[in-house]
PDB file of N, CA and C in Angstrom:
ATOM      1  N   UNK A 916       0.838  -1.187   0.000  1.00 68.00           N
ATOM      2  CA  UNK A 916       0.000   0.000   0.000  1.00 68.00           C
ATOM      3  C   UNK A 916       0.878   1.243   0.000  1.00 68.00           C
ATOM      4  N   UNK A 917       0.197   2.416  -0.041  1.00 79.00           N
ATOM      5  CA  UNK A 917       0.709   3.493  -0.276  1.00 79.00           C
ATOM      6  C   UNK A 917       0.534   4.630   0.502  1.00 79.00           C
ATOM      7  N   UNK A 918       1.271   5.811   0.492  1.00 91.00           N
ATOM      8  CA  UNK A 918       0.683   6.370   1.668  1.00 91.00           C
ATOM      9  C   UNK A 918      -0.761   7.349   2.026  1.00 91.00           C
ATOM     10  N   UNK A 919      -1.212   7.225   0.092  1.00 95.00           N
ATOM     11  CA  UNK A 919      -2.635   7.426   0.444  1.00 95.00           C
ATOM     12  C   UNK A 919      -3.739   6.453   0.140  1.00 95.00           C
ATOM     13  N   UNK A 920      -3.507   5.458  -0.131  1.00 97.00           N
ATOM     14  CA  UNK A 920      -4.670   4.438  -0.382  1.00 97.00           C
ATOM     15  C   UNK A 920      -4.709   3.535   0.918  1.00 97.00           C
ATOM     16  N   UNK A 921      -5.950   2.560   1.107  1.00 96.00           N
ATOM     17  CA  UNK A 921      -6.061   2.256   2.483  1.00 96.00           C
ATOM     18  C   UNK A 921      -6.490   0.699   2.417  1.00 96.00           C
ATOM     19  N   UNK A 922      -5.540  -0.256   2.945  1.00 97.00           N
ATOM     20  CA  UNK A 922      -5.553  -1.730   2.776  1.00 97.00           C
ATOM     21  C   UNK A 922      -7.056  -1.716   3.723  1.00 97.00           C
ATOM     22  N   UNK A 923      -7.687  -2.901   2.539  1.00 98.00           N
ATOM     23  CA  UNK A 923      -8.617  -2.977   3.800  1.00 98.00           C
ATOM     24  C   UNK A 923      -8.890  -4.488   3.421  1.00 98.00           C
ATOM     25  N   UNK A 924      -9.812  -5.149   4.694  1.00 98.00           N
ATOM     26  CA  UNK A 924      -9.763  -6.861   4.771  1.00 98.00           C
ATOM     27  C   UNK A 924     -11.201  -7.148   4.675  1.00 98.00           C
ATOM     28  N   UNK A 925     -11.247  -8.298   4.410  1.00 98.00           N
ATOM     29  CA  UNK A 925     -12.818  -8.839   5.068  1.00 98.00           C
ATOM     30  C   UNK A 925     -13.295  -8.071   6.463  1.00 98.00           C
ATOM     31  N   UNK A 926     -11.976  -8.351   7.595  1.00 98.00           N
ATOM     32  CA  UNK A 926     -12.687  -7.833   8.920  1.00 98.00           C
ATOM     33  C   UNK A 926     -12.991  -6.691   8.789  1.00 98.00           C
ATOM     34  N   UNK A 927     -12.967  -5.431   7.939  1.00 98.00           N
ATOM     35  CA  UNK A 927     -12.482  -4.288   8.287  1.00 98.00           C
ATOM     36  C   UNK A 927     -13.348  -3.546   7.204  1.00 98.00           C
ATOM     37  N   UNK A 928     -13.830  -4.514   6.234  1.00 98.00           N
ATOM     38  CA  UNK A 928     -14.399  -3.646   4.883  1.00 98.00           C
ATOM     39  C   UNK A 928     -16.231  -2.897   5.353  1.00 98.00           C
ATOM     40  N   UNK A 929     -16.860  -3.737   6.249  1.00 97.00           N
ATOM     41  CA  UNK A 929     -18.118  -3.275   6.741  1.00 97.00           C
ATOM     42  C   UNK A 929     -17.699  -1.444   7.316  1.00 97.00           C
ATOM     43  N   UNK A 930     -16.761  -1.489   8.417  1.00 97.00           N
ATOM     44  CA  UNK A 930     -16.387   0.239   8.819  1.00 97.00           C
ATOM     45  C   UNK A 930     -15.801   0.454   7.953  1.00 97.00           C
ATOM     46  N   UNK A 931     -14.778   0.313   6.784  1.00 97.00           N
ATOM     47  CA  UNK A 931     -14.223   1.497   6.395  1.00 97.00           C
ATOM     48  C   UNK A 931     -14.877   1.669   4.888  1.00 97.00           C
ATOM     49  N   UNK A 932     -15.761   0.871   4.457  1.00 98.00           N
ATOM     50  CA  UNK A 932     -15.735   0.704   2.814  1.00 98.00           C
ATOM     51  C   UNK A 932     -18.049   1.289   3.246  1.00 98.00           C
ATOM     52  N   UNK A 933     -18.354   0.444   4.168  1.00 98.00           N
ATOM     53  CA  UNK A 933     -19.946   0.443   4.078  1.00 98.00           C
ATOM     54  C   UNK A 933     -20.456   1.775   4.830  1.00 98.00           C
ATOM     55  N   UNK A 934     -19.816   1.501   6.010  1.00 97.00           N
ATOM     56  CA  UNK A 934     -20.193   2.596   6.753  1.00 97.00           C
ATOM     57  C   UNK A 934     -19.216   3.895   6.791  1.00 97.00           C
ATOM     58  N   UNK A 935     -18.684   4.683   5.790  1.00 97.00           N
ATOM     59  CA  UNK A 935     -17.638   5.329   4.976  1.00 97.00           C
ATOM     60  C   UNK A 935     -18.539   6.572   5.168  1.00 97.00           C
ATOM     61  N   UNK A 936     -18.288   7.877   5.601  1.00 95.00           N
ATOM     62  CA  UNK A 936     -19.187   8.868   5.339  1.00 95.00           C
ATOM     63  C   UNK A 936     -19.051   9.783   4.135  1.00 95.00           C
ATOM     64  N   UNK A 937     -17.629   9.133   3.371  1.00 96.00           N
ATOM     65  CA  UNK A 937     -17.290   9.855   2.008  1.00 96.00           C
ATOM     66  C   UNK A 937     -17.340   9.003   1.036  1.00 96.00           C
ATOM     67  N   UNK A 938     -17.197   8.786   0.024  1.00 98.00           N
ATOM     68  CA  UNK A 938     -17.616   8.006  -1.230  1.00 98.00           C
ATOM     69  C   UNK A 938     -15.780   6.809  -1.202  1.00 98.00           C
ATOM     70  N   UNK A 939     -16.299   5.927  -1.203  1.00 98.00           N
ATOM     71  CA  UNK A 939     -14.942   4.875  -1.158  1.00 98.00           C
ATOM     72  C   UNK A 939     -14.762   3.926  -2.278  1.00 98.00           C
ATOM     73  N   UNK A 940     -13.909   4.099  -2.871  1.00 98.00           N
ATOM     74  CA  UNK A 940     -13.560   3.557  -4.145  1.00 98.00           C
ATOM     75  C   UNK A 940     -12.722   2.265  -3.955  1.00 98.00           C
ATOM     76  N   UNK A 941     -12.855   1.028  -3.875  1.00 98.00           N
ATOM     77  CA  UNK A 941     -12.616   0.086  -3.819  1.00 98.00           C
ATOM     78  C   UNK A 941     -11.380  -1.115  -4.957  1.00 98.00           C
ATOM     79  N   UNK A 942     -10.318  -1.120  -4.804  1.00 98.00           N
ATOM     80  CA  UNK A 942      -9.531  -2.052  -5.694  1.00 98.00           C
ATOM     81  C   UNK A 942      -9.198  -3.178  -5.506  1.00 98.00           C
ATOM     82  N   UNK A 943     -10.509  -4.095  -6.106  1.00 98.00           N
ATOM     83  CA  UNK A 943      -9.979  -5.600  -5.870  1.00 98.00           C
ATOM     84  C   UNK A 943      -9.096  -5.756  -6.414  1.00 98.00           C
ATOM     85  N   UNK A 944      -7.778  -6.722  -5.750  1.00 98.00           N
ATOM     86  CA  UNK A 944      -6.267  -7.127  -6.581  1.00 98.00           C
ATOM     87  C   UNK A 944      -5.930  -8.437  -5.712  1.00 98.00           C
ATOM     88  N   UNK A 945      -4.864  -8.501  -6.401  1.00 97.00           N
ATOM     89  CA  UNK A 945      -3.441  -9.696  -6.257  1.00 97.00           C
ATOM     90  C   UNK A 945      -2.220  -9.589  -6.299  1.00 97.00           C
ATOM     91  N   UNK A 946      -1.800  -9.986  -5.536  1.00 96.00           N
ATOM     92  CA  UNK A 946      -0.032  -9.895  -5.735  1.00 96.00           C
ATOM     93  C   UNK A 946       0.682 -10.018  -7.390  1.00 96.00           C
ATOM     94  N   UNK A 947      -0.179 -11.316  -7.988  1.00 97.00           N
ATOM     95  CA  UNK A 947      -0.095 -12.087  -9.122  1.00 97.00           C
ATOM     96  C   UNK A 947      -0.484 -11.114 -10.397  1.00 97.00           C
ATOM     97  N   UNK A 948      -1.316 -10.654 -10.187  1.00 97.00           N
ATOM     98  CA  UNK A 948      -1.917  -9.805 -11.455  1.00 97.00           C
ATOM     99  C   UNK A 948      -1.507  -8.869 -12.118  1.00 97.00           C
ATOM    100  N   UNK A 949      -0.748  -8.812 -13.130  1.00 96.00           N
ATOM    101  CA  UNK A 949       0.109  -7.738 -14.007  1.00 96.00           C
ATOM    102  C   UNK A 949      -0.797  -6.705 -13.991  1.00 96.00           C
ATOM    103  N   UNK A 950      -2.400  -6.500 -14.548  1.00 97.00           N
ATOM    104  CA  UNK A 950      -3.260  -4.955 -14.524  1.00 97.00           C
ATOM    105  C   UNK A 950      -2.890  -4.542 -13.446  1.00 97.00           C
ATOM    106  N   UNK A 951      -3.579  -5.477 -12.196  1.00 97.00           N
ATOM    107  CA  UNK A 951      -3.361  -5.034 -10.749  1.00 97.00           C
ATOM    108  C   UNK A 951      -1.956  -3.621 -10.683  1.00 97.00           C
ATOM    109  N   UNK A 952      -1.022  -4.549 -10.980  1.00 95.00           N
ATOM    110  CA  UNK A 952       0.276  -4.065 -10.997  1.00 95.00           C
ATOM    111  C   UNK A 952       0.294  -2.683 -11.532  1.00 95.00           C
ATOM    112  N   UNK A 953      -0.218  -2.494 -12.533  1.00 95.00           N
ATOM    113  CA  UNK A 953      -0.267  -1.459 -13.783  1.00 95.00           C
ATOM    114  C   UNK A 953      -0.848  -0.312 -13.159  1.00 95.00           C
ATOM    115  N   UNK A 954      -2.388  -0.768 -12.386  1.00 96.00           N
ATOM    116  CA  UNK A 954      -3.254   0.332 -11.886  1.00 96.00           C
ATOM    117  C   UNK A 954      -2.660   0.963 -10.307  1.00 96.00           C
ATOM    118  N   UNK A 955      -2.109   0.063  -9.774  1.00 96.00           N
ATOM    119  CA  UNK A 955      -2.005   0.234  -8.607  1.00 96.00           C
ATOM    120  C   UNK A 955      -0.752   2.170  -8.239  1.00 96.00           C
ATOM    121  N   UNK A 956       0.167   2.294  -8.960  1.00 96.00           N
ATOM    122  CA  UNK A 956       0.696   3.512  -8.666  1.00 96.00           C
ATOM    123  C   UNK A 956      -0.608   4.453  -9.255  1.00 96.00           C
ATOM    124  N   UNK A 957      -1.500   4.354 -10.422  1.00 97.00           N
ATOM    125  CA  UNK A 957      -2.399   4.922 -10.589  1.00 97.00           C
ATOM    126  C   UNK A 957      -3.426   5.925  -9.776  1.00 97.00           C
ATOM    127  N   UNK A 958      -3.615   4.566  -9.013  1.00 97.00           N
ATOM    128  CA  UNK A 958      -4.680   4.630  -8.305  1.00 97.00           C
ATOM    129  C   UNK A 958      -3.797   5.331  -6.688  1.00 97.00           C
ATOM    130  N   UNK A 959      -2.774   5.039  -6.413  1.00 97.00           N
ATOM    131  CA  UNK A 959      -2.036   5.827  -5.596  1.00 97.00           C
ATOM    132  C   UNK A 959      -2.060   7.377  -5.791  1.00 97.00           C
ATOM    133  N   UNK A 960      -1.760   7.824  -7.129  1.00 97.00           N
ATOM    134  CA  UNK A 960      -1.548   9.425  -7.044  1.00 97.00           C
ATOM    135  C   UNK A 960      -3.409   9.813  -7.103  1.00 97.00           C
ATOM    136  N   UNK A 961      -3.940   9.076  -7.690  1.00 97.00           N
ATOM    137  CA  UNK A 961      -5.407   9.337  -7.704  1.00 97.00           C
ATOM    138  C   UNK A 961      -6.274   9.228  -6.204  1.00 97.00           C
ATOM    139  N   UNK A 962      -5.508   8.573  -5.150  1.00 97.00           N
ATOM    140  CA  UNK A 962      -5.815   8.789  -3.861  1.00 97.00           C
ATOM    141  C   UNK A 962      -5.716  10.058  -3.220  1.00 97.00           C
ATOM    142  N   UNK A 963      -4.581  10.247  -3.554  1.00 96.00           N
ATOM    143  CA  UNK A 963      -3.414  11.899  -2.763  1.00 96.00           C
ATOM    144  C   UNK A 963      -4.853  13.174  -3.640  1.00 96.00           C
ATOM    145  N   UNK A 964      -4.691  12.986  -5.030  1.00 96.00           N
ATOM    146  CA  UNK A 964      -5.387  14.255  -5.709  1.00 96.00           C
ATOM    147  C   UNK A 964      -7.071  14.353  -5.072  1.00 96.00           C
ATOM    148  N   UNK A 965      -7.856  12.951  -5.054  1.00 97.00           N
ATOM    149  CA  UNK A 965      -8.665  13.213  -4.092  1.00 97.00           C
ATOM    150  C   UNK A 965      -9.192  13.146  -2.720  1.00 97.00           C
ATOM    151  N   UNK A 966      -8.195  13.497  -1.897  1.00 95.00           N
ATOM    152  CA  UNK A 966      -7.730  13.153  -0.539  1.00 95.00           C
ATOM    153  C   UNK A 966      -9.393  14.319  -0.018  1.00 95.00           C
ATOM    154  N   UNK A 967      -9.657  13.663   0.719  1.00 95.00           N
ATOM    155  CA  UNK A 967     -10.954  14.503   1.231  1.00 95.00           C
ATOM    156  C   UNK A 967     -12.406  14.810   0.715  1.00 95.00           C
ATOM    157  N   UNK A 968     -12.131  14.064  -0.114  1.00 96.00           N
ATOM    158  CA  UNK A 968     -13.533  13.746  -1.709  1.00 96.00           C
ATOM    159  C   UNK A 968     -13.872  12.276  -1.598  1.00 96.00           C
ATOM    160  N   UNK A 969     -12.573  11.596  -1.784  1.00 97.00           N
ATOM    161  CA  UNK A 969     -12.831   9.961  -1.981  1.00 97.00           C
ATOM    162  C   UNK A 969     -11.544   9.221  -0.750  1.00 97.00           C
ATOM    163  N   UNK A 970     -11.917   8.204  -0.560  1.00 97.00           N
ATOM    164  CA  UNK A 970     -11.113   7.464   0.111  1.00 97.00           C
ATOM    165  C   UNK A 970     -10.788   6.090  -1.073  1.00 97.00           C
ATOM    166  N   UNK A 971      -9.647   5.841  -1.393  1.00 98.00           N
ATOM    167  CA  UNK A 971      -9.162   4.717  -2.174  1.00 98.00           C
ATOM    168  C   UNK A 971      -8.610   3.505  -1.335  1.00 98.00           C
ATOM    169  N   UNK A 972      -9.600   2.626  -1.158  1.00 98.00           N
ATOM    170  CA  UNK A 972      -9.242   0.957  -0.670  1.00 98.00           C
ATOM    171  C   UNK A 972      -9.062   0.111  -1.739  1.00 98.00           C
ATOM    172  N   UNK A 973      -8.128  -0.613  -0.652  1.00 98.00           N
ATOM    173  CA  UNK A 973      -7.108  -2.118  -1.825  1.00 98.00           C
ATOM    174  C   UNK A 973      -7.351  -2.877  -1.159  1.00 98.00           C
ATOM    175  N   UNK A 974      -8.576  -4.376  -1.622  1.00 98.00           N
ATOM    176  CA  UNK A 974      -9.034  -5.417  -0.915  1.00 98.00           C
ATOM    177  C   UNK A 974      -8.040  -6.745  -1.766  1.00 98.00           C
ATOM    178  N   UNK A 975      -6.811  -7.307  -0.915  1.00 98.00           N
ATOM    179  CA  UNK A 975      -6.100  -8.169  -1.639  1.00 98.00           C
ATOM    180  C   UNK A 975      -7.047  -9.471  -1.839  1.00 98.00           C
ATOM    181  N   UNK A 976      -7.633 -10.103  -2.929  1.00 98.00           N
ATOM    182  CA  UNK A 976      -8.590 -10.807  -3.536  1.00 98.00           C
ATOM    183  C   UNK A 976      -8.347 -12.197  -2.520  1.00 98.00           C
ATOM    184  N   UNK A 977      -7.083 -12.611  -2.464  1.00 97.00           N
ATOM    185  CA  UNK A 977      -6.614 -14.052  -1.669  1.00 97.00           C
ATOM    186  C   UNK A 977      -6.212 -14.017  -0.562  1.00 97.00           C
ATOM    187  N   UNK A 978      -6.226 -12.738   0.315  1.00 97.00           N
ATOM    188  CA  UNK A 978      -6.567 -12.745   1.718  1.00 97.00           C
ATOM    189  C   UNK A 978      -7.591 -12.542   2.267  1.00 97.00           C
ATOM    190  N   UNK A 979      -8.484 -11.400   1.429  1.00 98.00           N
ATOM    191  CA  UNK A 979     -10.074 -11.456   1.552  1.00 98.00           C
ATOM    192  C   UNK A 979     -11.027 -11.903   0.711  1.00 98.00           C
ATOM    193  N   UNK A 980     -11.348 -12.624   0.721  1.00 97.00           N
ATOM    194  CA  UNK A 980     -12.258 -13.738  -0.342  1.00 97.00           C
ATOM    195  C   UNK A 980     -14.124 -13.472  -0.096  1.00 97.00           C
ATOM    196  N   UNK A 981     -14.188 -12.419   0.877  1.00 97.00           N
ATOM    197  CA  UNK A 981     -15.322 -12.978   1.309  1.00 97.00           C
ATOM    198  C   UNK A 981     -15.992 -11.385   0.648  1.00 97.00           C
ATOM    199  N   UNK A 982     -15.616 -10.351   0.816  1.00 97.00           N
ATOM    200  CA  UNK A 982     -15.890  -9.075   0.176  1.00 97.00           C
ATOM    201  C   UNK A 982     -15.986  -9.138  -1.396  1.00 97.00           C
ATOM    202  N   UNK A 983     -15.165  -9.601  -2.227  1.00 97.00           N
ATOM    203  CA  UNK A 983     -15.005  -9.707  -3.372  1.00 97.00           C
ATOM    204  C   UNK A 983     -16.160 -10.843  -3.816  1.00 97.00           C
ATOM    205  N   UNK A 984     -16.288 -11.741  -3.026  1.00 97.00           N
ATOM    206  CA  UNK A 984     -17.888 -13.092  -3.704  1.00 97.00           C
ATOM    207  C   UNK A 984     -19.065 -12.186  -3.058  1.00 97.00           C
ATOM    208  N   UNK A 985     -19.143 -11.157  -2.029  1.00 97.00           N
ATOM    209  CA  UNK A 985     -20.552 -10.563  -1.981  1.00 97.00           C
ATOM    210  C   UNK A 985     -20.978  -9.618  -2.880  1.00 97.00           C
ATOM    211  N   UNK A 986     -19.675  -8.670  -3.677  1.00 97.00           N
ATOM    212  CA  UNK A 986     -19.749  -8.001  -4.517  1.00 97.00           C
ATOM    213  C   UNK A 986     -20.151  -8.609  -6.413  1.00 97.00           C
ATOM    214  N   UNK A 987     -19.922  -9.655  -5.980  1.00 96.00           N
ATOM    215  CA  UNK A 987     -19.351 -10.387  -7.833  1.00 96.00           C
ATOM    216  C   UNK A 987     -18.412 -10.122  -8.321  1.00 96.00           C
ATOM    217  N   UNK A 988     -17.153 -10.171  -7.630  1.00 97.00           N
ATOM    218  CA  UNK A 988     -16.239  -9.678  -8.105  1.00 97.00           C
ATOM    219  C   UNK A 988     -16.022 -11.224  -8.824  1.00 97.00           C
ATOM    220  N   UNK A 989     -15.548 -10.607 -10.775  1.00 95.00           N
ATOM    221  CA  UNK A 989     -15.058 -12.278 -10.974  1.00 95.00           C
ATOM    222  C   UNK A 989     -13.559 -12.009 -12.138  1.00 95.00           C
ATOM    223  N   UNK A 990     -13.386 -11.028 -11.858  1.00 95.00           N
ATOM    224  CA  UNK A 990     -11.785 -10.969 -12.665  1.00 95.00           C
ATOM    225  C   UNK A 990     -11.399  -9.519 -11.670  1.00 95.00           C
ATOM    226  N   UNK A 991     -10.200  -9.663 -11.847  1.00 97.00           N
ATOM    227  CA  UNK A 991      -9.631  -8.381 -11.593  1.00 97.00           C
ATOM    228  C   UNK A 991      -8.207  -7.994 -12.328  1.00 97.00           C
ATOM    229  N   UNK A 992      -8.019  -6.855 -12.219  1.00 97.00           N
ATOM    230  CA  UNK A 992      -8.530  -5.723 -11.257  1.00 97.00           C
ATOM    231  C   UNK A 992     -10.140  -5.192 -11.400  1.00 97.00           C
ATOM    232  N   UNK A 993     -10.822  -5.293 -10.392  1.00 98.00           N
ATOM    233  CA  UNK A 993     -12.395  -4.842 -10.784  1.00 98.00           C
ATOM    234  C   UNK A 993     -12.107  -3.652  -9.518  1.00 98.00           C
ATOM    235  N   UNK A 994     -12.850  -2.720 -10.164  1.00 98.00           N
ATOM    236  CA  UNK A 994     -13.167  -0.679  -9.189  1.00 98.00           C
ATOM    237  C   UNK A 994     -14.346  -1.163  -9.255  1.00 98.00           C
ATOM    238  N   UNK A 995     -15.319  -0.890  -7.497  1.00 98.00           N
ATOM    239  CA  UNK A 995     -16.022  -0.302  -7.414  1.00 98.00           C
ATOM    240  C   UNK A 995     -16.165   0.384  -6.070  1.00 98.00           C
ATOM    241  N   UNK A 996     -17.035   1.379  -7.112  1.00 98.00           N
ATOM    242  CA  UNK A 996     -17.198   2.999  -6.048  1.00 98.00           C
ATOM    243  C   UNK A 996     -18.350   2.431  -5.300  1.00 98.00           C
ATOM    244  N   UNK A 997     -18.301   2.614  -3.628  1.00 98.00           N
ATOM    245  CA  UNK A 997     -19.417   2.808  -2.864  1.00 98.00           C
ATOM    246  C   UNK A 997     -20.049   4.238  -2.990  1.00 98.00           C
ATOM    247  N   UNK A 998     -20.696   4.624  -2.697  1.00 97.00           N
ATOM    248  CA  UNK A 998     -21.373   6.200  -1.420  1.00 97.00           C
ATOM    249  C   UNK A 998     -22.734   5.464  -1.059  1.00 97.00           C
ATOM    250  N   UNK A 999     -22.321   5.836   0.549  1.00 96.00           N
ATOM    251  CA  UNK A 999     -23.252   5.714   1.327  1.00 96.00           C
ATOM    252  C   UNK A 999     -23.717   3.907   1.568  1.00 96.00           C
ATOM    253  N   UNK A1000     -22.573   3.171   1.258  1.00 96.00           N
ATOM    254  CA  UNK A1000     -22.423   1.775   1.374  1.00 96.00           C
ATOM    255  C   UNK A1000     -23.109   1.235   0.425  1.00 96.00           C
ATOM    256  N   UNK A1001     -23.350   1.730  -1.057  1.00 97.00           N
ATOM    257  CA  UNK A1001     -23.565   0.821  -1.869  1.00 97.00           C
ATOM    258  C   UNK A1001     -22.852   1.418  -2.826  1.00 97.00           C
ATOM    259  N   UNK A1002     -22.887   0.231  -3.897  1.00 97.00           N
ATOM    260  CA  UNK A1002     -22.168   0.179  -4.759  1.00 97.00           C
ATOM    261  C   UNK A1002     -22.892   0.904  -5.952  1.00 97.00           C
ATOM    262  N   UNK A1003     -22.366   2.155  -6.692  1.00 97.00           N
ATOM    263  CA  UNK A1003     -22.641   2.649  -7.573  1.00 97.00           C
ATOM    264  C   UNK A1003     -22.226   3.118  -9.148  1.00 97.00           C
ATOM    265  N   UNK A1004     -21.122   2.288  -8.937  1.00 97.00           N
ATOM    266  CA  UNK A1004     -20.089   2.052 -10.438  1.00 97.00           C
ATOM    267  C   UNK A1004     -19.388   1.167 -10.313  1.00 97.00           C
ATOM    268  N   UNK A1005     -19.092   0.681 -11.265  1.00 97.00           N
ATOM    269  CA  UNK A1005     -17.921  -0.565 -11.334  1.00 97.00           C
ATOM    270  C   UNK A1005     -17.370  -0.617 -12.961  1.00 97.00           C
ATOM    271  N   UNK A1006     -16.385  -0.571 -12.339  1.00 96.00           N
ATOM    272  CA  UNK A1006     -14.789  -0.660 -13.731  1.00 96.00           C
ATOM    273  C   UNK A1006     -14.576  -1.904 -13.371  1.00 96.00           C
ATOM    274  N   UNK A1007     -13.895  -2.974 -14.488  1.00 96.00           N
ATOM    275  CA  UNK A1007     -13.307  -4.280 -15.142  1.00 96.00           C
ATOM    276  C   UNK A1007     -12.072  -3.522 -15.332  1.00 96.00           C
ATOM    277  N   UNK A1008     -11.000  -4.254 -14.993  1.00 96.00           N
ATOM    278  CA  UNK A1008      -9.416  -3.874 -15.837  1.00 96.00           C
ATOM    279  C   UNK A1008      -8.839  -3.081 -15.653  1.00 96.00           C
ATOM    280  N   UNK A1009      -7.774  -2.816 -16.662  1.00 95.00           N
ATOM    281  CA  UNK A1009      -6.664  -1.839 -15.810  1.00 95.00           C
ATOM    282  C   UNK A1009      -7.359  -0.702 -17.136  1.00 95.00           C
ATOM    283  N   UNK A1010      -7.273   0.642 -16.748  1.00 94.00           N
ATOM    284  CA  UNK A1010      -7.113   1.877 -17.594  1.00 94.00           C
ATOM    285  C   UNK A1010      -5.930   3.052 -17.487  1.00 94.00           C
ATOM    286  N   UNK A1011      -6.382   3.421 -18.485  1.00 96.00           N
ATOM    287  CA  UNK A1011      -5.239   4.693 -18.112  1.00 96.00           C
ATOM    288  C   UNK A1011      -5.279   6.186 -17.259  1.00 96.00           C
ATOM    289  N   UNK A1012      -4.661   6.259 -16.301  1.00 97.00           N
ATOM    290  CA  UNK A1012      -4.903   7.406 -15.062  1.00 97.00           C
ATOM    291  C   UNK A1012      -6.271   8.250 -15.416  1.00 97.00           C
ATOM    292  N   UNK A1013      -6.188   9.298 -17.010  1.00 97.00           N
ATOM    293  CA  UNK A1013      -7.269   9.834 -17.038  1.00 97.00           C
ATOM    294  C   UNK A1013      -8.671   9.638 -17.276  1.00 97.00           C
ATOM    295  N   UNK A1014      -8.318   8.464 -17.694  1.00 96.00           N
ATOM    296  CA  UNK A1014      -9.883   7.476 -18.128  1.00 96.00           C
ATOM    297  C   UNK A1014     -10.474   7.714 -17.098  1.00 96.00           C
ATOM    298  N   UNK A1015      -9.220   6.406 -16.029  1.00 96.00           N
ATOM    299  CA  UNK A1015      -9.510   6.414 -14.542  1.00 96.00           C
ATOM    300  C   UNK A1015     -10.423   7.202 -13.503  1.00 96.00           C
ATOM    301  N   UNK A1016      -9.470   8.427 -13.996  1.00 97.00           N
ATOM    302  CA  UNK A1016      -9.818  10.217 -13.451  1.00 97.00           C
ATOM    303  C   UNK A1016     -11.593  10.499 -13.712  1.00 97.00           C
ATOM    304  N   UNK A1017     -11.784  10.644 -15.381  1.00 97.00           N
ATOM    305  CA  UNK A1017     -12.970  10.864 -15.619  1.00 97.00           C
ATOM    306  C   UNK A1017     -14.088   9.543 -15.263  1.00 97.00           C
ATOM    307  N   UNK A1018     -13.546   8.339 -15.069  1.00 96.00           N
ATOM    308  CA  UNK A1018     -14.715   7.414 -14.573  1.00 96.00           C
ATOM    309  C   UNK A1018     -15.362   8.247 -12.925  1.00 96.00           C
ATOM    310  N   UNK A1019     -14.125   7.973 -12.533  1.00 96.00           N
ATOM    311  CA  UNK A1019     -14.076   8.544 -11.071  1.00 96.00           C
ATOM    312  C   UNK A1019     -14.951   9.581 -10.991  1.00 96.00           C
ATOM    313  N   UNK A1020     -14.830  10.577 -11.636  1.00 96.00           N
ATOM    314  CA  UNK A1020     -15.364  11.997 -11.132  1.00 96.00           C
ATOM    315  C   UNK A1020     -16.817  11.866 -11.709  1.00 96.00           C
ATOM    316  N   UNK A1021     -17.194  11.217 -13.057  1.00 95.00           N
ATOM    317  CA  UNK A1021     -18.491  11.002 -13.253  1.00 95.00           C
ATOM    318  C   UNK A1021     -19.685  10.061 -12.274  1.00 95.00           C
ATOM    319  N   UNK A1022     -18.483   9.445 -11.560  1.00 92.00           N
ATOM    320  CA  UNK A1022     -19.781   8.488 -10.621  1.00 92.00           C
ATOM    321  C   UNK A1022     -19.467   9.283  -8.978  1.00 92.00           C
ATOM    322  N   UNK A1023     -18.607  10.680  -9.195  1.00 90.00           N
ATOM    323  CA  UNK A1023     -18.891  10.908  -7.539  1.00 90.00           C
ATOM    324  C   UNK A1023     -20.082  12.080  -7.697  1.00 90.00           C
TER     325      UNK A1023
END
């Protein structure tokens, strides 16, 4: 992790991802996964730029198994944005920062 995105687990995803009072953008990953790999500094500077707008969580897919099967998560890297503990967008795959940027800002 990074020093603005926020590891989060099965135990931990109900407070910081459901009950979130700011909109929380969610990155299912893997150690294993080259996109993963690709998005992940991405999604780091895209934490810092919306620091106080969005909160950016990284749910590692094979330590938490149980967040990712309530969601449908079934490939990754899969984004999805909560507000207000549900889920209201979802990205498949890796993109490029500004794609990223404009997905982001259209679903906050």
């Amino acid at each position: 992790m990074g020093n603005f995105t926020k590891a989060v687990t099965d135990a931990t995803f109900e407070q910081d991802v459901l009950q979130s009072q700011e909109p929380v953008l969610v990155d299912f990953w893997a150690e294993w996964c080259g996109p993963c790999k690709m998005v992940g500094p991405i999604l780091e500077d895209l934490a810092q730029e919306f620091q106080g707008k969005l909160t950016i969580a990284k749910v590692n897919v094979e330590d938490s198994p149980k967040a990712p099967t309530d969601f449908g998560v079934r490939g990754i890297p899969t984004m999805i944005l909560f507000k207000n503990g549900q889920p209201v967008a979802t990205k498949v795959g890796a993109l490029p920062k500004e794609k990223l940027k404009a997905w982001i800002e259209g679903a906050l």
